[in-house]
mmCIF file of C-alpha atoms in Angstrom:
data_model
loop_
_atom_site.group_PDB
_atom_site.id
_atom_site.type_symbol
_atom_site.label_atom_id
_atom_site.label_comp_id
_atom_site.label_asym_id
_atom_site.label_seq_id
_atom_site.Cartn_x
_atom_site.Cartn_y
_atom_site.Cartn_z
ATOM 1 C CA VAL A 1 -10.493 -47.944 -3.864
ATOM 2 C CA ALA A 2 -7.112 -46.202 -3.348
ATOM 3 C CA THR A 3 -8.329 -43.127 -5.242
ATOM 4 C CA LEU A 4 -11.598 -43.048 -3.305
ATOM 5 C CA ALA A 5 -9.773 -43.387 0.039
ATOM 6 C CA LEU A 6 -7.385 -40.546 -0.862
ATOM 7 C CA ALA A 7 -10.211 -38.340 -2.146
ATOM 8 C CA GLN A 8 -12.245 -38.970 1.009
ATOM 9 C CA GLY A 9 -9.150 -38.075 3.061
ATOM 10 C CA MET A 10 -8.753 -34.792 1.186
ATOM 11 C CA LEU A 11 -12.384 -33.884 1.928
ATOM 12 C CA LYS A 12 -11.966 -34.767 5.596
ATOM 13 C CA MET A 13 -8.794 -32.681 5.885
ATOM 14 C CA SER A 14 -10.452 -29.648 4.316
ATOM 15 C CA ARG A 15 -12.822 -29.624 7.321
ATOM 16 C CA TYR A 16 -9.737 -29.235 9.539
ATOM 17 C CA ASN A 17 -8.394 -26.200 7.604
ATOM 18 C CA VAL A 18 -5.972 -28.280 5.509
ATOM 19 C CA ILE A 19 -6.188 -28.000 1.720
ATOM 20 C CA VAL A 20 -4.345 -30.873 0.028
ATOM 21 C CA LYS A 21 -3.469 -30.088 -3.581
ATOM 22 C CA LYS A 22 -2.203 -33.499 -4.764
ATOM 23 C CA LEU A 23 -3.857 -36.866 -4.110
ATOM 24 C CA SER A 24 -0.493 -38.612 -3.692
ATOM 25 C CA ALA A 25 0.444 -36.147 -0.916
ATOM 26 C CA VAL A 26 -2.201 -37.688 1.364
ATOM 27 C CA GLU A 27 -0.323 -40.982 1.324
ATOM 28 C CA THR A 28 3.086 -39.292 1.811
ATOM 29 C CA LEU A 29 1.625 -37.480 4.829
ATOM 30 C CA GLY A 30 1.070 -40.839 6.482
ATOM 31 C CA GLY A 31 4.797 -41.596 6.266
ATOM 32 C CA THR A 32 6.055 -38.197 7.477
ATOM 33 C CA ASN A 33 8.397 -38.544 10.465
ATOM 34 C CA VAL A 34 9.982 -35.055 10.617
ATOM 35 C CA ILE A 35 8.124 -31.712 10.640
ATOM 36 C CA CYS A 36 10.240 -28.582 10.176
ATOM 37 C CA THR A 37 8.086 -25.667 11.263
ATOM 38 C CA ASP A 38 8.289 -21.870 11.523
ATOM 39 C CA LYS A 39 7.785 -20.368 14.966
ATOM 40 C CA THR A 40 5.979 -17.075 14.392
ATOM 41 C CA GLY A 41 2.319 -17.571 13.526
ATOM 42 C CA THR A 42 2.534 -21.365 13.335
ATOM 43 C CA LEU A 43 3.567 -22.264 16.892
ATOM 44 C CA THR A 44 2.710 -18.810 18.255
ATOM 45 C CA GLN A 45 -0.433 -16.674 17.878
ATOM 46 C CA ASN A 46 1.307 -14.008 15.756
ATOM 47 C CA LYS A 47 -0.286 -11.373 17.994
ATOM 48 C CA MET A 48 2.713 -9.237 18.860
ATOM 49 C CA GLU A 49 2.570 -6.742 21.697
ATOM 50 C CA VAL A 50 5.167 -4.282 22.987
ATOM 51 C CA VAL A 51 5.539 -4.891 26.746
ATOM 52 C CA PHE A 52 8.612 -2.833 27.662
ATOM 53 C CA VAL A 53 11.215 -0.380 26.351
ATOM 54 C CA GLU A 54 14.752 -0.256 27.759
ATOM 55 C CA THR A 55 16.759 2.922 27.045
ATOM 56 C CA PRO A 56 20.007 4.447 28.370
ATOM 57 C CA SER A 57 17.998 7.044 30.327
ATOM 58 C CA GLY A 58 15.226 4.819 31.727
ATOM 59 C CA THR A 59 12.605 2.082 31.303
ATOM 60 C CA TRP A 60 8.978 1.956 30.182
ATOM 61 C CA LYS A 61 6.835 -1.033 31.106
ATOM 62 C CA LYS A 62 3.230 -1.804 30.259
ATOM 63 C CA ASP A 63 0.955 0.166 32.605
ATOM 64 C CA VAL A 64 4.009 1.904 34.184
ATOM 65 C CA ASP A 65 5.197 5.408 33.234
ATOM 66 C CA PHE A 66 8.547 5.966 31.504
ATOM 67 C CA THR A 67 11.332 6.662 34.021
ATOM 68 C CA GLY A 68 13.764 8.261 31.540
ATOM 69 C CA LYS A 69 13.970 11.434 29.452
ATOM 70 C CA LYS A 70 10.810 12.269 27.495
ATOM 71 C CA GLU A 71 12.766 13.067 24.274
ATOM 72 C CA GLN A 72 14.250 9.554 24.291
ATOM 73 C CA LEU A 73 10.837 7.848 24.215
ATOM 74 C CA GLU A 74 9.653 10.345 21.569
ATOM 75 C CA LEU A 75 12.548 9.361 19.276
ATOM 76 C CA ILE A 76 11.723 5.679 19.790
ATOM 77 C CA THR A 77 8.026 6.171 18.976
ATOM 78 C CA GLN A 78 8.991 8.213 15.886
ATOM 79 C CA CYS A 79 11.343 5.415 14.799
ATOM 80 C CA ALA A 80 8.545 2.860 15.387
ATOM 81 C CA VAL A 81 6.232 4.847 13.069
ATOM 82 C CA LEU A 82 8.698 5.908 10.349
ATOM 83 C CA CYS A 83 10.862 2.784 10.033
ATOM 84 C CA ASN A 84 7.697 0.835 9.347
ATOM 85 C CA THR A 85 5.677 -0.226 6.286
ATOM 86 C CA ALA A 86 2.537 -1.341 8.151
ATOM 87 C CA ASP A 87 -0.631 0.699 8.549
ATOM 88 C CA ILE A 88 -3.696 0.859 10.814
ATOM 89 C CA GLN A 89 -6.753 2.216 9.000
ATOM 90 C CA THR A 90 -9.829 3.250 10.963
ATOM 91 C CA SER A 91 -13.183 3.881 9.289
ATOM 92 C CA GLY A 92 -16.088 4.300 11.690
ATOM 93 C CA LYS A 93 -16.032 1.395 14.130
ATOM 94 C CA GLU A 94 -13.913 -0.807 11.860
ATOM 95 C CA THR A 95 -10.136 -0.990 12.229
ATOM 96 C CA LYS A 96 -8.089 -2.611 9.487
ATOM 97 C CA GLU A 97 -4.513 -3.720 10.174
ATOM 98 C CA ILE A 98 -2.257 -4.027 7.129
ATOM 99 C CA GLY A 99 1.255 -5.437 7.258
ATOM 100 C CA ASP A 100 3.600 -7.478 9.428
ATOM 101 C CA PRO A 101 2.290 -8.182 12.990
ATOM 102 C CA LEU A 102 5.593 -6.965 14.497
ATOM 103 C CA GLU A 103 5.279 -3.607 12.736
ATOM 104 C CA ILE A 104 1.571 -3.342 13.627
ATOM 105 C CA ALA A 105 2.521 -3.888 17.301
ATOM 106 C CA LEU A 106 5.043 -1.020 17.033
ATOM 107 C CA LEU A 107 2.389 1.277 15.513
ATOM 108 C CA LYS A 108 -0.086 0.420 18.296
ATOM 109 C CA PHE A 109 2.587 1.153 20.911
ATOM 110 C CA SER A 110 3.370 4.554 19.319
ATOM 111 C CA LYS A 111 -0.347 5.375 19.096
ATOM 112 C CA ASP A 112 -0.782 4.564 22.812
ATOM 113 C CA LYS A 113 2.109 6.901 23.566
ATOM 114 C CA GLY A 114 0.272 9.743 21.787
ATOM 115 C CA GLU A 115 1.882 9.696 18.323
ATOM 116 C CA ASP A 116 -0.359 10.646 15.385
ATOM 117 C CA ILE A 117 0.830 8.144 12.748
ATOM 118 C CA ASN A 118 -0.403 10.043 9.667
ATOM 119 C CA LYS A 119 0.825 13.417 10.983
ATOM 120 C CA VAL A 120 4.353 12.098 11.714
ATOM 121 C CA ARG A 121 4.562 10.439 8.293
ATOM 122 C CA LYS A 122 3.498 13.672 6.562
ATOM 123 C CA GLU A 123 6.023 15.785 8.496
ATOM 124 C CA PHE A 124 8.907 13.360 7.882
ATOM 125 C CA LEU A 125 8.740 12.680 4.143
ATOM 126 C CA LYS A 126 10.179 9.290 3.204
ATOM 127 C CA LYS A 127 13.005 9.608 0.663
ATOM 128 C CA ASN A 128 14.531 6.132 0.660
ATOM 129 C CA GLU A 129 14.261 2.713 2.269
ATOM 130 C CA GLU A 130 16.461 -0.332 2.791
ATOM 131 C CA PRO A 131 14.032 -3.167 3.593
ATOM 132 C CA PHE A 132 14.710 -5.831 6.214
ATOM 133 C CA SER A 133 16.620 -8.801 4.799
ATOM 134 C CA SER A 134 17.724 -12.110 6.305
ATOM 135 C CA GLU A 135 21.348 -11.101 5.559
ATOM 136 C CA THR A 136 21.498 -7.691 7.301
ATOM 137 C CA LYS A 137 18.630 -8.274 9.810
ATOM 138 C CA ILE A 138 18.128 -4.474 9.750
ATOM 139 C CA MET A 139 15.533 -2.187 8.176
ATOM 140 C CA SER A 140 16.306 1.510 7.636
ATOM 141 C CA THR A 141 14.480 4.498 6.132
ATOM 142 C CA LEU A 142 15.561 8.011 5.139
ATOM 143 C CA HIS A 143 13.307 11.022 5.799
ATOM 144 C CA GLU A 144 13.420 14.778 5.219
ATOM 145 C CA HIS A 145 12.095 17.227 7.830
ATOM 146 C CA ASP A 146 12.679 20.994 8.043
ATOM 147 C CA GLY A 147 15.567 20.857 5.576
ATOM 148 C CA LYS A 148 17.390 18.143 7.549
ATOM 149 C CA PHE A 149 17.707 14.425 6.802
ATOM 150 C CA TYR A 150 16.900 11.707 9.321
ATOM 151 C CA VAL A 151 17.741 8.013 9.174
ATOM 152 C CA PHE A 152 15.663 5.648 11.346
ATOM 153 C CA ALA A 153 16.676 1.991 11.741
ATOM 154 C CA LYS A 154 15.399 -1.062 13.594
ATOM 155 C CA GLY A 155 16.622 -4.663 13.677
ATOM 156 C CA ALA A 156 18.339 -7.476 15.567
ATOM 157 C CA PRO A 157 20.204 -5.945 18.561
ATOM 158 C CA GLU A 158 23.501 -7.767 17.913
ATOM 159 C CA GLU A 159 23.519 -6.564 14.275
ATOM 160 C CA LEU A 160 22.247 -2.992 14.736
ATOM 161 C CA LEU A 161 24.638 -2.256 17.619
ATOM 162 C CA LEU A 162 27.578 -3.009 15.281
ATOM 163 C CA LYS A 163 26.418 -0.096 13.098
ATOM 164 C CA CYS A 164 26.137 2.361 16.022
ATOM 165 C CA THR A 165 29.012 4.720 16.826
ATOM 166 C CA GLN A 166 27.071 6.875 19.305
ATOM 167 C CA ILE A 167 24.400 6.489 21.968
ATOM 168 C CA TYR A 168 21.572 8.806 23.036
ATOM 169 C CA GLU A 169 21.680 9.386 26.812
ATOM 170 C CA GLY A 170 19.676 12.598 26.888
ATOM 171 C CA SER A 171 22.385 13.944 24.587
ATOM 172 C CA VAL A 172 24.400 12.168 21.902
ATOM 173 C CA VAL A 173 27.676 10.707 23.242
ATOM 174 C CA ALA A 174 30.273 8.333 21.797
ATOM 175 C CA MET A 175 29.625 4.606 22.163
ATOM 176 C CA ASP A 176 32.577 2.387 23.030
ATOM 177 C CA THR A 177 32.900 -1.397 22.735
ATOM 178 C CA ALA A 178 32.144 -1.925 26.441
ATOM 179 C CA LYS A 179 28.781 -0.160 26.097
ATOM 180 C CA LYS A 180 27.926 -2.186 22.988
ATOM 181 C CA GLU A 181 28.697 -5.427 24.819
ATOM 182 C CA GLN A 182 26.604 -4.246 27.764
ATOM 183 C CA TRP A 183 23.547 -3.691 25.504
ATOM 184 C CA VAL A 184 24.053 -6.990 23.624
ATOM 185 C CA ALA A 185 24.138 -8.742 27.029
ATOM 186 C CA ALA A 186 20.934 -6.911 28.066
ATOM 187 C CA ALA A 187 19.175 -8.044 24.851
ATOM 188 C CA GLU A 188 20.409 -11.602 25.509
ATOM 189 C CA LYS A 189 18.992 -11.521 29.046
ATOM 190 C CA PHE A 190 15.542 -10.336 27.904
ATOM 191 C CA SER A 191 15.489 -12.829 24.996
ATOM 192 C CA ALA A 192 16.180 -15.673 27.438
ATOM 193 C CA SER A 193 12.849 -14.923 29.138
ATOM 194 C CA GLY A 194 10.983 -15.324 25.825
ATOM 195 C CA HIS A 195 10.836 -11.675 24.682
ATOM 196 C CA ARG A 196 11.428 -10.749 21.069
ATOM 197 C CA MET A 197 13.946 -7.906 21.124
ATOM 198 C CA ILE A 198 14.190 -5.087 18.564
ATOM 199 C CA ALA A 199 16.953 -2.478 18.724
ATOM 200 C CA MET A 200 16.306 1.075 17.467
ATOM 201 C CA ALA A 201 18.674 3.764 16.210
ATOM 202 C CA TYR A 202 18.648 7.039 14.291
ATOM 203 C CA ARG A 203 20.921 9.590 12.649
ATOM 204 C CA GLN A 204 20.508 13.265 11.758
ATOM 205 C CA THR A 205 22.464 14.860 8.877
ATOM 206 C CA ASP A 206 22.391 18.042 6.780
ATOM 207 C CA SER A 207 22.764 16.153 3.491
ATOM 208 C CA THR A 208 21.723 12.776 2.072
ATOM 209 C CA PRO A 209 23.938 10.094 3.682
ATOM 210 C CA SER A 210 25.764 7.620 1.420
ATOM 211 C CA SER A 211 24.667 4.652 3.573
ATOM 212 C CA LEU A 212 21.545 4.214 5.686
ATOM 213 C CA ILE A 213 23.168 1.860 8.184
ATOM 214 C CA GLU A 214 26.401 3.635 9.116
ATOM 215 C CA GLU A 215 27.332 5.916 12.058
ATOM 216 C CA LEU A 216 23.972 5.469 13.789
ATOM 217 C CA VAL A 217 22.962 6.709 17.238
ATOM 218 C CA PHE A 218 21.608 3.918 19.461
ATOM 219 C CA LEU A 219 18.237 4.715 21.084
ATOM 220 C CA GLY A 220 17.270 1.590 23.028
ATOM 221 C CA LEU A 221 15.629 -1.832 23.013
ATOM 222 C CA VAL A 222 11.957 -2.678 22.515
ATOM 223 C CA GLY A 223 10.706 -5.921 24.087
ATOM 224 C CA MET A 224 7.733 -7.793 22.612
ATOM 225 C CA ILE A 225 5.857 -10.979 23.337
ATOM 226 C CA ASP A 226 4.114 -13.377 20.968
ATOM 227 C CA PRO A 227 2.320 -16.009 23.079
ATOM 228 C CA PRO A 228 2.286 -19.672 21.932
ATOM 229 C CA ARG A 229 -0.986 -21.049 20.505
ATOM 230 C CA PRO A 230 -2.825 -22.841 23.334
ATOM 231 C CA GLU A 231 -3.409 -26.043 21.328
ATOM 232 C CA VAL A 232 0.196 -26.458 20.126
ATOM 233 C CA GLN A 233 1.666 -28.213 23.180
ATOM 234 C CA ALA A 234 -0.883 -31.058 22.969
ATOM 235 C CA ALA A 235 -0.179 -31.382 19.216
ATOM 236 C CA ILE A 236 3.589 -31.624 19.861
ATOM 237 C CA ASN A 237 2.986 -34.331 22.502
ATOM 238 C CA ASP A 238 0.881 -36.213 19.914
ATOM 239 C CA CYS A 239 3.817 -36.005 17.491
ATOM 240 C CA LYS A 240 6.215 -37.448 20.065
ATOM 241 C CA THR A 241 3.795 -40.321 20.786
ATOM 242 C CA ALA A 242 3.498 -40.985 17.033
ATOM 243 C CA GLY A 243 7.299 -40.999 16.597
ATOM 244 C CA ILE A 244 7.430 -37.697 14.675
ATOM 245 C CA LYS A 245 10.319 -35.319 15.333
ATOM 246 C CA VAL A 246 9.366 -31.625 15.455
ATOM 247 C CA VAL A 247 12.064 -29.136 14.417
ATOM 248 C CA MET A 248 11.519 -25.417 15.061
ATOM 249 C CA ILE A 249 13.162 -23.039 12.591
ATOM 250 C CA THR A 250 13.091 -19.316 13.289
ATOM 251 C CA GLY A 251 14.806 -16.041 12.491
ATOM 252 C CA ASP A 252 14.512 -15.041 16.164
ATOM 253 C CA HIS A 253 17.307 -14.642 18.707
ATOM 254 C CA PRO A 254 18.673 -18.044 19.934
ATOM 255 C CA SER A 255 17.619 -17.317 23.554
ATOM 256 C CA THR A 256 14.028 -16.507 22.514
ATOM 257 C CA ALA A 257 13.938 -19.633 20.320
ATOM 258 C CA HIS A 258 15.324 -21.766 23.167
ATOM 259 C CA PHE A 259 12.735 -20.384 25.621
ATOM 260 C CA ILE A 260 9.768 -21.061 23.297
ATOM 261 C CA GLY A 261 11.182 -24.466 22.271
ATOM 262 C CA THR A 262 11.502 -25.520 25.916
ATOM 263 C CA GLN A 263 8.090 -24.071 26.832
ATOM 264 C CA LEU A 264 6.357 -26.076 24.070
ATOM 265 C CA GLY A 265 8.301 -29.263 24.773
ATOM 266 C CA ILE A 266 10.132 -29.284 21.410
ATOM 267 C CA SER A 267 13.569 -29.186 23.043
ATOM 268 C CA THR A 268 15.018 -29.796 26.489
ATOM 269 C CA GLU A 269 16.589 -27.226 28.831
ATOM 270 C CA GLU A 270 20.083 -28.580 28.075
ATOM 271 C CA GLU A 271 19.698 -28.545 24.271
ATOM 272 C CA VAL A 272 21.508 -25.620 22.642
ATOM 273 C CA PRO A 273 19.951 -24.220 19.429
ATOM 274 C CA VAL A 274 21.973 -24.281 16.210
ATOM 275 C CA ILE A 275 22.566 -20.693 15.016
ATOM 276 C CA GLY A 276 22.358 -19.744 11.322
ATOM 277 C CA LYS A 277 25.817 -18.146 11.135
ATOM 278 C CA ASP A 278 27.385 -21.421 12.397
ATOM 279 C CA MET A 279 25.653 -23.516 9.714
ATOM 280 C CA LYS A 280 27.962 -24.561 6.862
ATOM 281 C CA GLU A 281 26.987 -25.204 3.252
ATOM 282 C CA PHE A 282 25.514 -28.689 2.704
ATOM 283 C CA GLU A 283 28.532 -29.768 0.613
ATOM 284 C CA GLU A 284 30.991 -28.802 3.399
ATOM 285 C CA LEU A 285 29.232 -30.716 6.201
ATOM 286 C CA SER A 286 30.979 -33.641 7.864
ATOM 287 C CA GLU A 287 29.014 -36.738 8.949
ATOM 288 C CA GLU A 288 29.355 -35.631 12.576
ATOM 289 C CA GLU A 289 27.881 -32.183 11.785
ATOM 290 C CA LYS A 290 25.001 -33.738 9.819
ATOM 291 C CA GLN A 291 24.227 -35.963 12.805
ATOM 292 C CA HIS A 292 24.342 -32.914 15.106
ATOM 293 C CA TRP A 293 21.731 -31.163 12.912
ATOM 294 C CA ILE A 294 19.504 -34.264 13.003
ATOM 295 C CA ASN A 295 19.737 -34.448 16.810
ATOM 296 C CA THR A 296 18.898 -30.729 17.221
ATOM 297 C CA SER A 297 15.296 -29.534 17.562
ATOM 298 C CA VAL A 298 15.726 -25.722 17.465
ATOM 299 C CA PHE A 299 17.430 -23.628 14.777
ATOM 300 C CA ALA A 300 17.676 -19.837 15.334
ATOM 301 C CA ARG A 301 18.664 -16.821 13.181
ATOM 302 C CA VAL A 302 18.198 -19.062 10.156
ATOM 303 C CA ASP A 303 17.846 -17.833 6.579
ATOM 304 C CA PRO A 304 15.951 -19.689 3.767
ATOM 305 C CA LYS A 305 19.146 -21.244 2.327
ATOM 306 C CA HIS A 306 19.712 -23.062 5.626
ATOM 307 C CA LYS A 307 16.165 -24.472 5.443
ATOM 308 C CA LEU A 308 16.975 -26.089 2.104
ATOM 309 C CA ASP A 309 20.219 -27.607 3.457
ATOM 310 C CA LEU A 310 18.370 -28.938 6.510
ATOM 311 C CA VAL A 311 15.810 -30.725 4.303
ATOM 312 C CA LYS A 312 18.664 -32.284 2.282
ATOM 313 C CA VAL A 313 20.385 -33.560 5.460
ATOM 314 C CA PHE A 314 17.205 -35.204 6.797
ATOM 315 C CA GLN A 315 16.326 -36.742 3.405
ATOM 316 C CA GLU A 316 19.861 -38.108 3.013
ATOM 317 C CA LYS A 317 19.374 -39.984 6.291
ATOM 318 C CA GLY A 318 16.102 -41.507 5.052
ATOM 319 C CA TYR A 319 13.568 -39.269 6.794
ATOM 320 C CA VAL A 320 10.266 -38.187 5.201
ATOM 321 C CA VAL A 321 10.239 -34.426 5.754
ATOM 322 C CA GLY A 322 7.377 -31.930 5.993
ATOM 323 C CA MET A 323 8.501 -28.289 5.672
ATOM 324 C CA THR A 324 6.422 -25.194 6.401
ATOM 325 C CA GLY A 325 7.025 -21.782 4.834
ATOM 326 C CA ASP A 326 5.315 -18.553 3.848
ATOM 327 C CA GLY A 327 7.744 -16.369 1.866
ATOM 328 C CA VAL A 328 8.989 -16.375 -1.728
ATOM 329 C CA ASN A 329 12.478 -17.345 -0.517
ATOM 330 C CA ASP A 330 11.039 -20.378 1.355
ATOM 331 C CA ALA A 331 9.829 -21.862 -1.960
ATOM 332 C CA PRO A 332 12.997 -23.967 -2.735
ATOM 333 C CA ALA A 333 12.853 -25.680 0.695
ATOM 334 C CA ILE A 334 9.076 -26.269 0.397
ATOM 335 C CA LYS A 335 9.528 -27.788 -3.063
ATOM 336 C CA LYS A 336 12.500 -29.958 -2.022
ATOM 337 C CA SER A 337 10.722 -31.446 1.024
ATOM 338 C CA ASP A 338 8.537 -34.569 0.742
ATOM 339 C CA ILE A 339 5.514 -32.574 1.930
ATOM 340 C CA GLY A 340 5.619 -28.837 1.301
ATOM 341 C CA ILE A 341 3.280 -26.957 3.643
ATOM 342 C CA ALA A 342 2.364 -23.333 2.836
ATOM 343 C CA MET A 343 0.559 -20.855 5.043
ATOM 344 C CA GLY A 344 -2.907 -19.798 3.900
ATOM 345 C CA LEU A 345 -3.210 -16.554 5.874
ATOM 346 C CA ARG A 346 0.277 -15.035 5.561
ATOM 347 C CA GLY A 347 1.737 -17.226 2.803
ATOM 348 C CA THR A 348 2.740 -15.742 -0.537
ATOM 349 C CA GLN A 349 1.263 -16.982 -3.818
ATOM 350 C CA VAL A 350 4.652 -18.479 -4.788
ATOM 351 C CA ALA A 351 4.896 -20.537 -1.571
ATOM 352 C CA GLN A 352 1.337 -21.816 -2.053
ATOM 353 C CA GLU A 353 1.984 -22.708 -5.712
ATOM 354 C CA VAL A 354 4.957 -25.025 -4.964
ATOM 355 C CA SER A 355 3.435 -26.603 -1.840
ATOM 356 C CA ASP A 356 1.571 -29.922 -1.542
ATOM 357 C CA MET A 357 -0.810 -28.604 1.085
ATOM 358 C CA VAL A 358 -1.990 -25.226 2.411
ATOM 359 C CA LEU A 359 -2.965 -24.492 6.025
ATOM 360 C CA LYS A 360 -5.976 -22.185 6.022
ATOM 361 C CA ASP A 361 -5.417 -21.182 9.676
ATOM 362 C CA ASP A 362 -1.550 -21.298 9.671
ATOM 363 C CA SER A 363 -1.711 -23.505 12.793
ATOM 364 C CA PHE A 364 0.726 -26.292 13.660
ATOM 365 C CA SER A 365 -2.051 -28.458 15.115
ATOM 366 C CA SER A 366 -3.634 -28.628 11.632
ATOM 367 C CA ILE A 367 -0.453 -30.324 10.316
ATOM 368 C CA VAL A 368 -0.736 -32.963 13.058
ATOM 369 C CA VAL A 369 -4.411 -33.602 12.182
ATOM 370 C CA ALA A 370 -3.407 -34.006 8.513
ATOM 371 C CA ILE A 371 -0.645 -36.532 9.336
ATOM 372 C CA LYS A 372 -3.048 -38.462 11.566
ATOM 373 C CA GLN A 373 -5.556 -38.626 8.699
ATOM 374 C CA GLY A 374 -2.785 -39.589 6.249
ATOM 375 C CA ARG A 375 -1.771 -42.509 8.455
ATOM 376 C CA ILE A 376 -5.379 -43.734 8.732
ATOM 377 C CA ILE A 377 -5.770 -43.631 4.921
ATOM 378 C CA PHE A 378 -2.439 -45.390 4.390
ATOM 379 C CA GLU A 379 -3.481 -48.142 6.851
ATOM 380 C CA ASN A 380 -6.900 -48.495 5.147
ATOM 381 C CA ILE A 381 -5.313 -48.917 1.700
ATOM 382 C CA LYS A 382 -2.910 -51.533 3.149
ATOM 383 C CA LYS A 383 -5.844 -53.411 4.732
ATOM 384 C CA PHE A 384 -7.763 -53.348 1.460
ATOM 385 C CA VAL A 385 -4.795 -54.709 -0.538
ATOM 386 C CA THR A 386 -4.348 -57.502 2.054
ATOM 387 C CA PHE A 387 -8.055 -58.342 1.828
ATOM 388 C CA LEU A 388 -8.004 -58.361 -1.985
ATOM 389 C CA LEU A 389 -4.926 -60.586 -2.176
ATOM 390 C CA SER A 390 -6.205 -63.064 0.436
ATOM 391 C CA CYS A 391 -9.610 -63.367 -1.314
ATOM 392 C CA ASN A 392 -8.161 -63.869 -4.770
ATOM 393 C CA LEU A 393 -5.389 -66.197 -3.624
ATOM 394 C CA SER A 394 -7.907 -68.458 -1.850
ATOM 395 C CA GLU A 395 -9.983 -68.649 -5.056
ATOM 396 C CA LEU A 396 -6.857 -69.394 -7.104
ATOM 397 C CA ALA A 397 -5.814 -72.079 -4.581
ATOM 398 C CA VAL A 398 -9.218 -73.842 -4.879
ATOM 399 C CA ILE A 399 -9.059 -73.855 -8.711
ATOM 400 C CA ALA A 400 -5.377 -74.890 -8.759
ATOM 401 C CA VAL A 401 -5.951 -77.878 -6.402
ATOM 402 C CA ALA A 402 -9.026 -79.010 -8.361
ATOM 403 C CA ALA A 403 -7.123 -78.755 -11.667
ATOM 404 C CA LEU A 404 -4.017 -80.575 -10.383
ATOM 405 C CA MET A 405 -6.042 -83.435 -8.857
ATOM 406 C CA ASN A 406 -8.260 -83.602 -11.931
ATOM 407 C CA LEU A 407 -11.401 -83.267 -9.812
ATOM 408 C CA HIS A 408 -14.727 -82.753 -11.565
ATOM 409 C CA PHE A 409 -15.606 -79.933 -9.123
ATOM 410 C CA GLN A 410 -14.580 -76.541 -10.480
ATOM 411 C CA LEU A 411 -15.754 -72.955 -9.948
ATOM 412 C CA LEU A 412 -17.527 -71.481 -12.919
ATOM 413 C CA PRO A 413 -16.602 -67.890 -13.996
ATOM 414 C CA LEU A 414 -20.075 -66.801 -12.886
ATOM 415 C CA GLN A 415 -19.500 -68.317 -9.432
ATOM 416 C CA ILE A 416 -16.128 -66.467 -9.115
ATOM 417 C CA LEU A 417 -17.845 -63.195 -10.000
ATOM 418 C CA PHE A 418 -20.569 -63.966 -7.470
ATOM 419 C CA ILE A 419 -17.971 -64.595 -4.694
ATOM 420 C CA ASN A 420 -16.165 -61.318 -5.535
ATOM 421 C CA LEU A 421 -19.459 -59.452 -5.515
ATOM 422 C CA ILE A 422 -20.493 -60.831 -2.112
ATOM 423 C CA THR A 423 -17.066 -60.314 -0.477
#
């Protein structure tokens, strides 16, 4: 009966875009009381769009012309195309988007501004690349054009600005600490209204530079939006009603994370997100710090190692943890959690291999449906066990009393089988 109930649950969940890989996971799902979830693509639609560009010479907003110097916007659109591994392929009426949604959004923005993606990439031959990593939070590429070398970089504003020594204000001028602080504050302000901020920079040299992220020239900030999934807020309210804590983990800026967390009802206005750089190693945490992590609902600028430590802290306190992930480096945290949840659309093979369940649509609401189903199955198995015990105990009681009192009335084996069959 237990196996049939679990198997039926797995079939039911598959109709709701949840593929459960292990029978036992269905039961564990019923006991889950903490869900640690990614933001991008799980809580949000993962449909990035560039809505404004802020530069030292002026501003561009959606449906409003650029107020600054034309060359400045040209450099930004070139950076968006060249410091980018995504691609948009058009054949006839079909358009195929390949790569990260953030990079696709940058390509679409450049295309709208009149850049020919293939032409620019042919003219500026790529010579080297330093991919984005959770440590540097910067991506940079090296290109050759007309005998000169160009470095283009994009990344988290607070990190990229540290690598800039100059700023482009129509011409290249020195950048002092006050200007850097001014731009970090601007990025902070935009992030607080829910925008995802990307800083852009470049460098021109006559020879190959030794480092791709040194002595850069700051170009400006690009603001993007990624709207929340419409069904997520109701799913989060369901979790609260069911006594499940939802924890949002993201690599985004703390202000953006706080805005989305508040908007979806995960955290309150007063709650301050925990930032990755402030998170100690698990072994170094005091009891007070562990409790602070447990009481916090939003974690920003987090890398995969922090995810693993967070799972350990919750498990140590007796919680049953579900952890979502999509990358290779998320695999340890997915494996360590009680229920590892991998993404079906953007998840890597490694993440899906170590997980207990895979979300075909990458949506948070699917997790909630799965937990609901898990709880129903768990309750059904409990009811069946209670029924079985009560039936058999009553039969045993009848036989025991008859035997002890030496009564001639006794149930025959065939009668016991008949009772079991009928019940």
